[in-house]
Amino acid sequence: MIDIKALREDPQRYIDGAQAKNIDVDIPALLAIDEDRRSLNKQREDLRAEQKRISKEIGPQIGQLKGKLKNASDDESDAIKQELQSLEAKPASLKKEIQTIDDSMSSIDEQWHTLLLQIPQPPDADVPKGESADDNIELRTWAPEGYDVTKSFAENTGFEPKDHLTLVNELQLADFERGVKMAGTRHYVLTGNGMLLQQAVLGFAFDLITQKYDFTPMSVPVILREECMVGTGFFPSGREQAYHIEESSRGSGHDLFLAGTGEVGLMGMFGDEIIDAAKLPMKMATVSTCFRREAGAAGRDTAGLYRIHQFEKVEQVVICKADEEESRMWHQTMMGIVEDLLQQLELPYRLLQCCTADLGAKNADMIDIECWMPGRGQLDSDGKPEGAWGETHSASRLYDYQCRRLNMRYRDEDGNTVFAHSLNNTVLASPRILIPLLEMHQQQDGSVRVPGCLQPYMNGMTVIEPQTCPTS
RNA sequence: GGUGGGGUGGCCGAGCGGUUGAAGGCGCCGGUCUUGAAAACCGGUAAGGGGCUUGUCCUCUUCAUGGGUUCGAAUCCCAUCCCCACCGCCA
């Protein structure tokens, strides 16, 4: 959520920001409503103040009169009753006025809040302007010693690569048909060494982030209340992307939503809290199952392990003081961790500075990390894929946008409460990461080499070879 | 799922419908005392919004949430949510 005060002071900045992000919101309408809301509120407050004042004045009198009434003669009692009536009349008329304002306030308030939640965070000035993801800018690339990403896989290795679907089938690492049978399109079963490999990459990634980089390991809910989804900024705009558990329709409590990322739980944990400043920065990591409906992606990446409804992800989150420098520093640090991870996995990658159009409402800045996937991309004249970069990580810098929504604050040196800054980044998401892993480390004989860092997580296995398993 | 008990400030905890934004305690901050510390004592200590005369100013909201009764609600009524205990079921 943006700061309404900042919007009042500099609406243009938010109008430009929304435009740069290609997000359609009516900021002048919000400002008009905000104005109405404030003036109505002022009226109401004045009336209430008056009401309170009168009430304090006549309250004791009424009390006294009512006491007298109990043991009064008939004559006296009539006089007292009249006096009571006239005393009570004045605040009663104020009450009606207040109620009228209350009624118009409640509808205005709702509109105000709905609009406010939709206003995107303006991109930082140093984020390049762009029209679409095509305008993202490559920051740097890395490839293992001896591998040149500008050349084809065959030129690098001396043999034609298979794509991950072929590898997965030949090595019996996944069973798509049975996944679809059970749960529908975009579902899969990881089988035998496929599951072993997934557990290995997740274990490696989780140990790296928690042990080498000292992020606190956490397990958080992945079925969450709507407040968490709104608070982390995934709702209302991304409502269609989340699975919805309609518990309320069964007469019980409230609805729940399946999280698309561990970030929701890691951040939601501290909603409505005033955090002890000494605990900042808080560095946390979780490994969780992630659920995405992929609404609107019909027909895209339908085959294989790239775009699926359910996957596992190790996620890193940092909550730090509201300091731009510190925030930027953590952003870099979190990307450095991913670079370390990908280098140990020996996977070519590049960092992409996302342009304004690719940011999403909540980010001030976002860097994607993409791995080289030889089996992806356009087909060449021989019908072979040219290879392509595929997104495997995404590092967001949000300033206080998320913490403001979540009402997550800390106390600064002067004792003031301040909304914290938050950042998040993928550490590793599987099975998507298996695509570059299998495709890059395939060998001419059809087997797949296991990088050194994963071998301890695979009972010392150094090569993945064809196997038989119940799904074979 | 059944029955019962509860939700009050950073925490614990009191609160006959009328200066109760809320006693008391703990914690925290400041002070006195002390060579220093502790103890003791004294004082301070909620958040959020709005206004303009921007002030050690005025004002509103907030005692789980939403509604209601009332001139007036932390206090009474209704609904919802949440927590705890016991029973049932259970990875």
Coordinates of C-alpha atoms (C1' of nucleotides) in Angstrom, one line a residue:
Chain A
M1 CA 0.0 0.0 0.0
I2 CA 1.2 3.4 -0.8
D3 CA 1.2 6.3 1.7
I4 CA -1.9 8.4 1.1
K5 CA -0.2 11.5 2.5
A6 CA 2.6 11.1 -0.1
L7 CA 0.0 10.7 -2.8
R8 CA -1.8 13.9 -1.7
E9 CA 1.5 15.8 -1.8
D10 CA 2.7 14.5 -5.2
P11 CA -0.1 12.9 -7.2
Q12 CA 1.9 13.2 -10.4
R13 CA 4.6 10.8 -9.2
Y14 CA 1.9 8.1 -8.7
I15 CA 0.1 8.8 -11.9
D16 CA 3.4 8.5 -13.8
G17 CA 4.3 5.4 -11.8
A18 CA 1.1 3.6 -12.6
Q19 CA 1.4 4.6 -16.2
A20 CA 5.0 3.3 -16.4
K21 CA 3.8 0.0 -15.0
N22 CA 0.9 -0.1 -17.4
I23 CA -1.5 -0.4 -14.5
D24 CA -4.9 1.3 -14.9
V25 CA -6.0 3.1 -11.8
D26 CA -7.9 6.3 -11.4
I27 CA -5.8 8.4 -9.1
P28 CA -7.8 11.7 -9.5
A29 CA -10.9 9.8 -8.5
L30 CA -9.1 8.6 -5.3
L31 CA -8.0 12.1 -4.5
A32 CA -11.5 13.4 -4.9
I33 CA -12.9 10.7 -2.7
D34 CA -10.1 11.3 -0.2
E35 CA -11.1 15.0 -0.1
D36 CA -14.8 14.1 0.5
R37 CA -13.8 11.6 3.1
R38 CA -11.8 14.1 5.0
S39 CA -14.3 16.8 5.0
L40 CA -17.1 14.5 6.1
N41 CA -14.9 13.1 8.8
K42 CA -14.2 16.6 10.0
Q43 CA -17.9 17.4 10.3
R44 CA -18.5 14.2 12.1
E45 CA -15.7 14.8 14.6
D46 CA -17.0 18.2 15.4
L47 CA -20.5 16.9 16.0
R48 CA -19.1 14.1 18.2
A49 CA -17.1 16.5 20.2
E50 CA -20.2 18.6 20.8
Q51 CA -22.1 15.5 21.7
K52 CA -19.5 14.4 24.2
R53 CA -19.3 17.8 25.7
I54 CA -23.0 18.0 26.3
S55 CA -23.1 14.5 27.5
K56 CA -20.5 15.1 30.2
E57 CA -22.4 18.2 31.3
I58 CA -25.9 16.7 31.5
G59 CA -25.0 13.2 32.4
P60 CA -24.6 13.7 36.2
Q61 CA -27.7 15.9 36.2
I62 CA -29.7 13.1 34.6
G63 CA -28.4 10.7 37.1
Q64 CA -29.4 12.9 39.9
L65 CA -32.9 13.5 38.5
K66 CA -33.4 9.9 38.0
G67 CA -32.5 9.3 41.6
K68 CA -35.0 11.9 42.8
L69 CA -37.7 10.4 40.6
K70 CA -37.7 7.2 42.6
N71 CA -39.0 8.7 45.8
A72 CA -40.8 11.7 44.5
S73 CA -44.5 12.6 44.9
D74 CA -46.7 12.6 41.8
D75 CA -46.5 16.3 41.4
E76 CA -42.8 16.4 41.7
S77 CA -42.4 13.4 39.5
D78 CA -44.2 15.1 36.5
A79 CA -41.9 18.1 36.8
I80 CA -38.8 16.0 37.0
K81 CA -39.9 14.0 34.0
Q82 CA -40.3 17.1 32.0
E83 CA -36.9 18.3 33.0
L84 CA -35.4 15.0 32.0
Q85 CA -37.1 15.2 28.6
S86 CA -35.7 18.6 27.8
L87 CA -32.2 17.6 29.0
E88 CA -32.3 14.6 26.7
A89 CA -33.6 16.3 23.6
K90 CA -30.4 18.2 22.6
P91 CA -28.0 15.3 22.3
A92 CA -30.7 13.3 20.5
S93 CA -30.8 15.7 17.6
L94 CA -27.0 15.6 17.3
K95 CA -27.3 11.9 17.2
K96 CA -29.4 12.0 14.1
E97 CA -27.0 14.3 12.3
I98 CA -24.1 12.0 13.2
Q99 CA -26.0 9.0 11.9
T100 CA -26.6 10.6 8.6
I101 CA -22.9 11.3 8.1
D102 CA -22.0 7.8 9.3
D103 CA -24.1 6.3 6.5
S104 CA -22.5 8.3 3.7
M105 CA -19.1 7.7 5.3
S106 CA -19.3 3.9 5.2
S107 CA -19.8 3.7 1.5
I108 CA -17.1 6.4 0.8
D109 CA -14.8 4.6 3.1
E110 CA -15.1 1.4 1.2
Q111 CA -14.5 3.0 -2.2
W112 CA -11.5 4.9 -0.7
H113 CA -10.0 1.7 0.6
T114 CA -10.6 -0.3 -2.5
L115 CA -8.9 2.3 -4.7
L116 CA -6.0 2.8 -2.3
L117 CA -5.2 -0.9 -2.3
Q118 CA -4.9 -0.7 -6.1
I119 CA -2.4 2.1 -6.4
P120 CA 0.9 0.6 -7.4
Q121 CA 4.2 1.6 -5.9
P122 CA 6.0 3.9 -8.4
P123 CA 9.1 2.3 -9.9
D124 CA 12.4 3.7 -8.7
A125 CA 13.9 6.4 -10.9
D126 CA 16.8 4.2 -11.9
V127 CA 14.5 1.4 -13.2
P128 CA 14.5 1.5 -17.0
K129 CA 11.2 2.5 -18.7
G130 CA 9.8 -0.1 -21.0
E131 CA 6.7 -1.4 -22.7
S132 CA 7.0 -5.1 -22.0
A133 CA 9.3 -7.8 -20.7
D134 CA 11.2 -7.4 -24.0
D135 CA 12.6 -4.1 -22.7
N136 CA 14.3 -5.8 -19.7
I137 CA 18.0 -5.1 -19.6
E138 CA 20.7 -7.7 -19.2
L139 CA 23.0 -6.8 -16.3
R140 CA 25.5 -9.6 -16.5
T141 CA 25.9 -13.2 -17.4
W142 CA 27.9 -16.0 -16.0
A143 CA 28.8 -19.5 -17.3
P144 CA 30.9 -22.3 -16.0
E145 CA 34.6 -22.4 -17.1
G146 CA 34.7 -23.6 -20.8
Y147 CA 31.0 -23.0 -21.6
D148 CA 30.2 -20.2 -24.0
V149 CA 26.5 -19.2 -23.9
T150 CA 26.7 -17.3 -27.2
K151 CA 27.5 -20.6 -28.9
S152 CA 25.1 -23.5 -29.3
F153 CA 25.1 -26.4 -26.9
A154 CA 26.5 -28.7 -29.7
E155 CA 29.3 -26.3 -30.4
N156 CA 30.2 -26.2 -26.7
T157 CA 30.0 -30.0 -26.1
G158 CA 30.2 -31.7 -29.5
F159 CA 26.8 -33.3 -29.3
E160 CA 23.2 -32.3 -29.8
P161 CA 21.2 -31.7 -26.6
K162 CA 18.0 -33.4 -25.7
D163 CA 15.3 -31.2 -24.1
H164 CA 14.3 -31.9 -20.5
L165 CA 11.1 -33.7 -21.6
T166 CA 13.1 -36.2 -23.5
L167 CA 15.6 -36.6 -20.7
V168 CA 12.9 -36.9 -18.1
N169 CA 11.2 -39.6 -20.1
E170 CA 14.3 -41.6 -21.0
L171 CA 15.6 -41.5 -17.4
Q172 CA 12.1 -42.1 -15.9
L173 CA 12.3 -39.0 -13.7
A174 CA 8.7 -37.9 -14.1
D175 CA 5.3 -39.2 -15.1
F176 CA 3.1 -36.5 -16.6
E177 CA 0.3 -38.7 -17.8
R178 CA -0.4 -40.0 -14.3
G179 CA -0.1 -36.5 -12.9
V180 CA -2.7 -35.3 -15.3
K181 CA -4.9 -38.3 -14.7
M182 CA -5.1 -37.5 -11.0
A183 CA -5.2 -33.7 -11.0
G184 CA -5.5 -32.4 -14.5
T185 CA -3.4 -30.4 -16.8
R186 CA -0.1 -28.9 -15.5
H187 CA 0.3 -31.7 -12.9
Y188 CA 3.0 -34.3 -12.8
V189 CA 4.6 -37.0 -10.7
L190 CA 8.3 -37.0 -9.9
T191 CA 9.5 -40.5 -9.9
G192 CA 12.5 -42.3 -8.4
N193 CA 15.7 -40.3 -9.2
G194 CA 13.5 -37.4 -10.3
M195 CA 12.2 -37.0 -6.8
L196 CA 15.6 -37.7 -5.4
L197 CA 17.1 -34.9 -7.5
Q198 CA 14.4 -32.5 -6.4
Q199 CA 14.9 -33.3 -2.7
A200 CA 18.7 -32.8 -3.3
V201 CA 18.4 -29.4 -4.9
L202 CA 15.9 -28.2 -2.2
G203 CA 18.1 -29.6 0.6
F204 CA 21.2 -28.0 -0.9
A205 CA 19.5 -24.7 -1.3
F206 CA 18.0 -24.7 2.1
D207 CA 21.2 -25.6 3.8
L208 CA 23.1 -22.9 1.8
I209 CA 20.7 -20.1 2.8
T210 CA 20.3 -21.1 6.4
Q211 CA 23.8 -22.3 7.2
K212 CA 26.2 -20.4 5.0
Y213 CA 24.1 -17.2 4.9
D214 CA 22.5 -17.5 8.3
F215 CA 18.9 -17.0 7.3
T216 CA 16.6 -18.3 10.0
P217 CA 14.8 -21.5 8.9
M218 CA 11.0 -21.3 9.1
S219 CA 8.1 -23.4 8.3
V220 CA 5.0 -21.3 7.6
P221 CA 1.4 -22.0 6.6
V222 CA 0.6 -22.2 2.9
I223 CA -3.1 -22.1 3.4
L224 CA -3.8 -18.6 4.6
R225 CA -6.4 -16.0 5.3
E226 CA -7.3 -13.4 2.9
E227 CA -5.6 -10.7 5.1
C228 CA -2.2 -12.3 4.4
M229 CA -2.8 -12.3 0.7
V230 CA -3.9 -8.7 0.7
G231 CA -1.2 -7.7 3.1
T232 CA 1.6 -9.1 1.0
G233 CA 0.2 -7.4 -2.0
F234 CA -0.9 -10.5 -3.9
F235 CA -4.6 -9.5 -3.6
P236 CA -6.7 -7.9 -5.0
S237 CA -5.0 -7.8 -8.4
G238 CA -3.7 -11.4 -8.3
R239 CA -6.8 -13.0 -6.9
E240 CA -7.3 -15.1 -10.0
Q241 CA -3.9 -16.7 -9.5
A242 CA -4.7 -18.2 -6.1
Y243 CA -6.6 -21.3 -5.3
H244 CA -9.5 -20.5 -3.1
I245 CA -10.8 -22.7 -0.3
E246 CA -14.4 -21.8 0.3
E247 CA -14.7 -22.9 3.9
S248 CA -17.3 -20.2 4.5
S249 CA -19.7 -21.9 2.1
R250 CA -19.6 -24.9 4.4
G251 CA -20.7 -22.7 7.2
S252 CA -17.4 -22.6 9.0
G253 CA -15.5 -19.5 9.8
H254 CA -13.6 -17.9 6.9
D255 CA -12.2 -18.7 3.5
L256 CA -8.6 -19.6 3.0
F257 CA -6.2 -19.3 0.0
L258 CA -3.3 -21.4 -1.1
A259 CA -0.1 -19.4 -1.2
G260 CA 1.8 -19.1 -4.5
T261 CA 5.0 -18.5 -2.6
G262 CA 6.4 -18.9 0.9
E263 CA 6.8 -15.1 1.0
V264 CA 3.1 -14.8 2.1
G265 CA 3.7 -16.8 5.3
L266 CA 7.1 -15.4 6.0
M267 CA 5.8 -11.8 5.8
G268 CA 2.3 -12.4 7.1
M269 CA 3.8 -13.7 10.4
F270 CA 4.6 -10.2 11.6
G271 CA 1.5 -8.5 10.4
D272 CA 0.0 -6.0 13.0
E273 CA 3.1 -6.2 15.1
I274 CA 5.5 -3.6 16.4
I275 CA 8.9 -5.3 16.0
D276 CA 11.7 -4.8 18.4
A277 CA 14.2 -2.7 16.4
A278 CA 17.0 -4.7 17.8
K279 CA 15.7 -7.8 15.9
L280 CA 16.2 -6.0 12.5
P281 CA 17.2 -7.0 10.0
M282 CA 15.3 -10.2 10.1
K283 CA 16.6 -12.7 7.6
M284 CA 14.3 -15.8 7.1
A285 CA 14.0 -18.7 4.7
T286 CA 11.4 -21.3 4.2
V287 CA 10.8 -24.2 1.9
S288 CA 7.2 -24.7 1.0
T289 CA 4.8 -26.0 -1.6
C290 CA 3.5 -23.3 -3.9
F291 CA 0.2 -23.3 -5.7
R292 CA -0.6 -21.2 -8.8
R293 CA -3.7 -21.4 -11.0
E294 CA -1.8 -20.0 -13.9
A295 CA -5.0 -18.3 -15.0
G296 CA -4.5 -16.5 -18.3
A297 CA -1.5 -18.6 -19.2
A298 CA -3.6 -21.2 -21.1
G299 CA -1.6 -22.7 -23.9
R300 CA 1.7 -21.2 -22.7
D301 CA 4.5 -23.7 -21.7
T302 CA 2.0 -26.5 -21.5
A303 CA 4.6 -29.3 -21.8
G304 CA 7.1 -30.3 -19.2
L305 CA 8.1 -29.0 -15.9
Y306 CA 8.2 -25.3 -16.7
R307 CA 4.8 -24.0 -15.8
I308 CA 2.9 -26.1 -13.4
H309 CA 0.2 -25.7 -10.7
Q310 CA 2.2 -27.0 -7.8
F311 CA 5.9 -26.8 -7.0
E312 CA 8.4 -26.5 -4.2
K313 CA 10.4 -23.4 -3.5
V314 CA 13.0 -22.2 -1.1
E315 CA 12.3 -18.6 -0.5
Q316 CA 14.4 -15.9 1.2
V317 CA 13.0 -12.8 2.9
V318 CA 14.6 -9.8 4.5
I319 CA 12.7 -7.3 6.7
C320 CA 15.0 -4.3 7.5
K321 CA 14.8 -0.8 8.7
A322 CA 13.3 1.9 6.5
D323 CA 16.5 2.9 5.0
E324 CA 16.9 3.0 1.2
E325 CA 20.6 2.3 1.3
E326 CA 20.2 -0.7 3.5
S327 CA 17.3 -2.0 1.5
R328 CA 19.4 -1.8 -1.7
M329 CA 22.3 -3.5 0.0
W330 CA 20.1 -6.5 0.9
H331 CA 18.8 -6.7 -2.6
Q332 CA 22.3 -7.1 -3.8
T333 CA 23.1 -9.5 -1.1
M334 CA 20.2 -11.7 -1.9
M335 CA 21.2 -11.9 -5.5
G336 CA 24.7 -12.7 -4.6
I337 CA 23.4 -15.7 -2.7
V338 CA 21.6 -16.9 -5.8
E339 CA 24.7 -16.4 -7.9
D340 CA 26.7 -18.5 -5.4
L341 CA 24.0 -21.2 -5.6
L342 CA 23.9 -21.3 -9.4
Q343 CA 27.7 -21.3 -9.7
Q344 CA 27.9 -24.3 -7.4
L345 CA 25.2 -25.9 -9.6
E346 CA 27.4 -25.0 -12.6
L347 CA 24.5 -23.5 -14.4
P348 CA 24.9 -20.5 -16.8
Y349 CA 22.7 -17.6 -15.8
R350 CA 22.1 -14.0 -16.4
L351 CA 20.7 -11.1 -14.3
L352 CA 17.9 -9.1 -15.9
Q353 CA 16.9 -5.7 -14.7
C354 CA 13.2 -5.7 -15.1
C355 CA 11.8 -2.6 -16.8
T356 CA 8.9 -0.6 -15.4
A357 CA 6.3 -2.6 -17.4
D358 CA 7.4 -5.9 -15.9
L359 CA 7.4 -4.9 -12.3
G360 CA 4.0 -5.6 -10.9
A361 CA 2.2 -3.3 -8.5
K362 CA 4.2 -3.9 -5.4
N363 CA 7.8 -3.6 -6.5
A364 CA 9.9 -0.5 -6.7
D365 CA 12.6 -2.6 -8.4
M366 CA 12.9 -6.2 -9.5
I367 CA 15.7 -8.3 -10.9
D368 CA 15.0 -11.6 -12.5
I369 CA 17.6 -14.3 -12.7
E370 CA 17.3 -16.6 -15.7
C371 CA 19.1 -19.9 -16.3
W372 CA 20.2 -21.1 -19.7
M373 CA 17.9 -23.9 -21.0
P374 CA 19.3 -25.4 -24.2
G375 CA 16.0 -27.2 -24.9
R376 CA 13.9 -24.1 -24.9
G377 CA 13.4 -21.4 -27.5
Q378 CA 12.8 -21.1 -31.2
L379 CA 13.5 -24.0 -33.5
D380 CA 16.3 -23.6 -36.0
S381 CA 16.1 -24.6 -39.6
D382 CA 16.8 -28.2 -38.6
G383 CA 13.9 -28.2 -36.2
K384 CA 16.2 -28.1 -33.2
P385 CA 15.7 -25.7 -30.3
E386 CA 18.1 -22.8 -30.2
G387 CA 18.1 -22.7 -26.4
A388 CA 16.8 -19.8 -24.4
W389 CA 17.0 -18.1 -21.0
G390 CA 14.2 -19.1 -18.7
E391 CA 13.3 -17.3 -15.5
T392 CA 14.2 -19.2 -12.3
H393 CA 14.5 -16.5 -9.8
S394 CA 13.0 -13.1 -9.0
A395 CA 14.3 -10.6 -6.5
S396 CA 12.0 -7.9 -5.4
R397 CA 12.7 -4.6 -3.6
L398 CA 9.5 -3.2 -2.1
Y399 CA 10.4 -0.3 0.3
D400 CA 7.6 -0.2 2.9
Y401 CA 4.8 -1.1 0.4
Q402 CA 4.2 -4.5 1.9
C403 CA 4.8 -3.6 5.6
R404 CA 2.4 -0.8 5.3
R405 CA -0.3 -3.2 4.0
L406 CA 0.6 -5.7 6.7
N407 CA 0.8 -3.0 9.4
M408 CA 4.3 -4.2 10.3
R409 CA 6.4 -1.5 12.1
Y410 CA 9.3 -1.0 14.4
R411 CA 10.2 1.7 16.8
D412 CA 13.1 4.1 15.8
E413 CA 15.5 5.8 18.1
D414 CA 13.1 8.6 18.7
G415 CA 10.4 6.2 19.8
N416 CA 8.3 6.7 16.6
T417 CA 6.8 3.7 14.9
V418 CA 8.0 3.2 11.4
F419 CA 6.9 0.8 8.6
A420 CA 9.8 -1.5 7.9
H421 CA 11.2 -2.3 4.5
S422 CA 10.9 -5.8 3.0
L423 CA 12.6 -7.8 0.2
N424 CA 12.3 -11.2 -1.1
N425 CA 14.0 -13.5 -3.6
T426 CA 13.8 -17.0 -4.7
V427 CA 16.6 -19.2 -3.5
L428 CA 15.5 -22.1 -5.6
A429 CA 12.3 -23.4 -7.2
S430 CA 11.8 -27.0 -8.2
P431 CA 11.0 -28.7 -10.5
R432 CA 11.7 -25.7 -12.8
I433 CA 15.3 -25.6 -11.8
L434 CA 15.6 -29.3 -12.9
I435 CA 15.1 -28.1 -16.5
P436 CA 18.5 -26.3 -16.8
L437 CA 20.0 -28.8 -14.5
L438 CA 19.2 -31.8 -16.6
E439 CA 19.7 -30.1 -20.0
M440 CA 23.0 -28.5 -19.1
H441 CA 24.5 -31.6 -17.4
Q442 CA 23.4 -34.2 -19.9
Q443 CA 26.1 -36.3 -21.4
Q444 CA 26.4 -37.8 -24.8
D445 CA 25.4 -41.2 -23.6
G446 CA 22.0 -39.8 -22.4
S447 CA 22.9 -39.8 -18.7
V448 CA 23.1 -36.7 -16.5
R449 CA 26.1 -35.7 -14.5
V450 CA 25.3 -34.7 -10.9
P451 CA 27.2 -31.5 -9.9
G452 CA 29.5 -32.0 -6.9
C453 CA 27.4 -29.9 -4.5
L454 CA 24.4 -32.1 -5.0
Q455 CA 26.2 -35.5 -4.6
P456 CA 26.1 -35.5 -0.8
Y457 CA 22.3 -35.0 -1.1
M458 CA 21.9 -37.9 -3.5
N459 CA 23.6 -40.6 -1.5
G460 CA 26.9 -39.9 -3.4
M461 CA 25.3 -40.5 -6.8
T462 CA 27.5 -38.9 -9.5
V463 CA 25.5 -39.8 -12.6
I464 CA 21.8 -40.2 -13.2
E465 CA 21.2 -43.2 -15.5
P466 CA 18.1 -44.9 -16.7
Q467 CA 16.2 -46.6 -13.9
T468 CA 13.2 -48.8 -13.5
C469 CA 10.6 -47.7 -11.1
P470 CA 6.9 -48.5 -10.5
T471 CA 5.8 -46.0 -13.2
S472 CA 8.1 -47.4 -15.8
Chain B
rG1 C1' -17.5 -32.6 16.2
rG2 C1' -19.4 -32.0 21.8
rU3 C1' -19.2 -29.2 26.4
rG4 C1' -17.4 -25.3 29.4
rG5 C1' -14.3 -20.8 30.1
rG6 C1' -12.2 -16.6 28.0
rG7 C1' -10.4 -12.3 24.5
rU8 C1' -8.8 -5.1 28.0
rG9 C1' -2.2 -1.1 26.6
rG10 C1' 4.8 -4.0 25.0
rC11 C1' 3.3 -8.0 28.8
rC12 C1' 0.2 -9.6 33.2
rG13 C1' -4.3 -7.9 35.2
rA14 C1' -8.7 -4.8 37.5
rG15 C1' -12.9 -2.6 35.8
rC16 C1' -21.6 -0.9 40.0
rG17 C1' -24.0 2.2 32.0
rG18 C1' -21.9 8.8 33.3
rU19 C1' -13.9 12.9 33.5
rU20 C1' -12.2 5.1 32.5
rG21 C1' -7.7 6.0 27.3
rA22 C1' -8.7 2.8 31.1
rA23 C1' -6.7 1.1 38.6
rG24 C1' -2.6 -2.0 40.1
rG25 C1' 1.8 -4.7 38.8
rC26 C1' 5.8 -6.1 35.3
rG27 C1' 8.9 -4.3 31.6
rC28 C1' 11.1 0.1 29.5
rC29 C1' 13.0 5.3 29.8
rG30 C1' 14.6 9.5 33.0
rG31 C1' 16.0 11.2 37.9
rU32 C1' 17.6 10.8 43.3
rC33 C1' 21.0 7.9 46.2
rU34 C1' 26.0 5.1 45.2
rU35 C1' 33.2 5.0 43.8
rG36 C1' 30.2 1.8 40.2
rA37 C1' 26.2 -1.6 40.1
rA38 C1' 22.0 -3.6 42.5
rA39 C1' 18.1 -2.4 45.8
rA40 C1' 15.0 1.6 47.4
rC41 C1' 12.4 6.0 46.2
rC42 C1' 10.4 9.8 42.6
rG43 C1' 8.6 10.9 37.7
rG44 C1' 7.4 9.4 32.7
rU45 C1' 5.7 5.5 29.3
rA46 C1' -0.5 3.1 23.7
rA47 C1' -1.5 3.3 18.5
rG48 C1' -3.9 5.4 14.4
rG49 C1' -6.5 9.5 11.9
rG50 C1' -8.0 14.7 11.1
rG51 C1' -7.6 20.2 11.8
rC52 C1' -4.9 24.7 11.7
rU53 C1' -3.7 29.3 15.1
rU54 C1' 2.5 23.9 13.6
rG55 C1' 1.6 24.1 19.6
rU56 C1' 5.1 20.6 25.7
rC57 C1' -2.2 23.1 20.5
rC58 C1' -7.3 21.2 19.4
rU59 C1' -10.0 17.0 18.2
rC60 C1' -11.8 12.0 16.7
rU61 C1' -11.2 6.7 16.7
rU62 C1' -9.5 2.2 19.1
rC63 C1' -10.9 -2.4 25.6
rA64 C1' -11.2 -9.3 19.5
rU65 C1' -14.6 -7.9 15.0
rG66 C1' -19.4 -6.2 13.1
rG67 C1' -24.3 -4.6 14.4
rG68 C1' -27.9 -3.1 18.2
rU69 C1' -30.0 -0.7 22.9
rU70 C1' -29.0 4.3 25.3
rC71 C1' -28.8 11.3 25.9
rG72 C1' -24.2 8.3 27.1
rA73 C1' -21.2 1.5 26.3
rA74 C1' -14.8 -1.6 27.9
rU75 C1' -19.4 -2.4 30.9
rC76 C1' -26.2 -4.4 28.5
rC77 C1' -28.1 -7.4 23.9
rC78 C1' -27.2 -10.1 19.1
rA79 C1' -24.0 -12.2 15.5
rU80 C1' -19.1 -13.5 13.9
rC81 C1' -13.9 -14.5 14.6
rC82 C1' -10.1 -16.2 17.7
rC83 C1' -7.9 -18.5 22.0
rC84 C1' -7.9 -22.0 26.3
rA85 C1' -9.6 -26.6 28.9
rC86 C1' -11.8 -31.4 28.9
rC87 C1' -14.1 -35.3 25.8
rG88 C1' -14.4 -37.6 20.8
rC89 C1' -11.4 -38.4 16.3
rC90 C1' -6.5 -38.3 14.5
rA91 C1' -0.8 -37.7 10.9

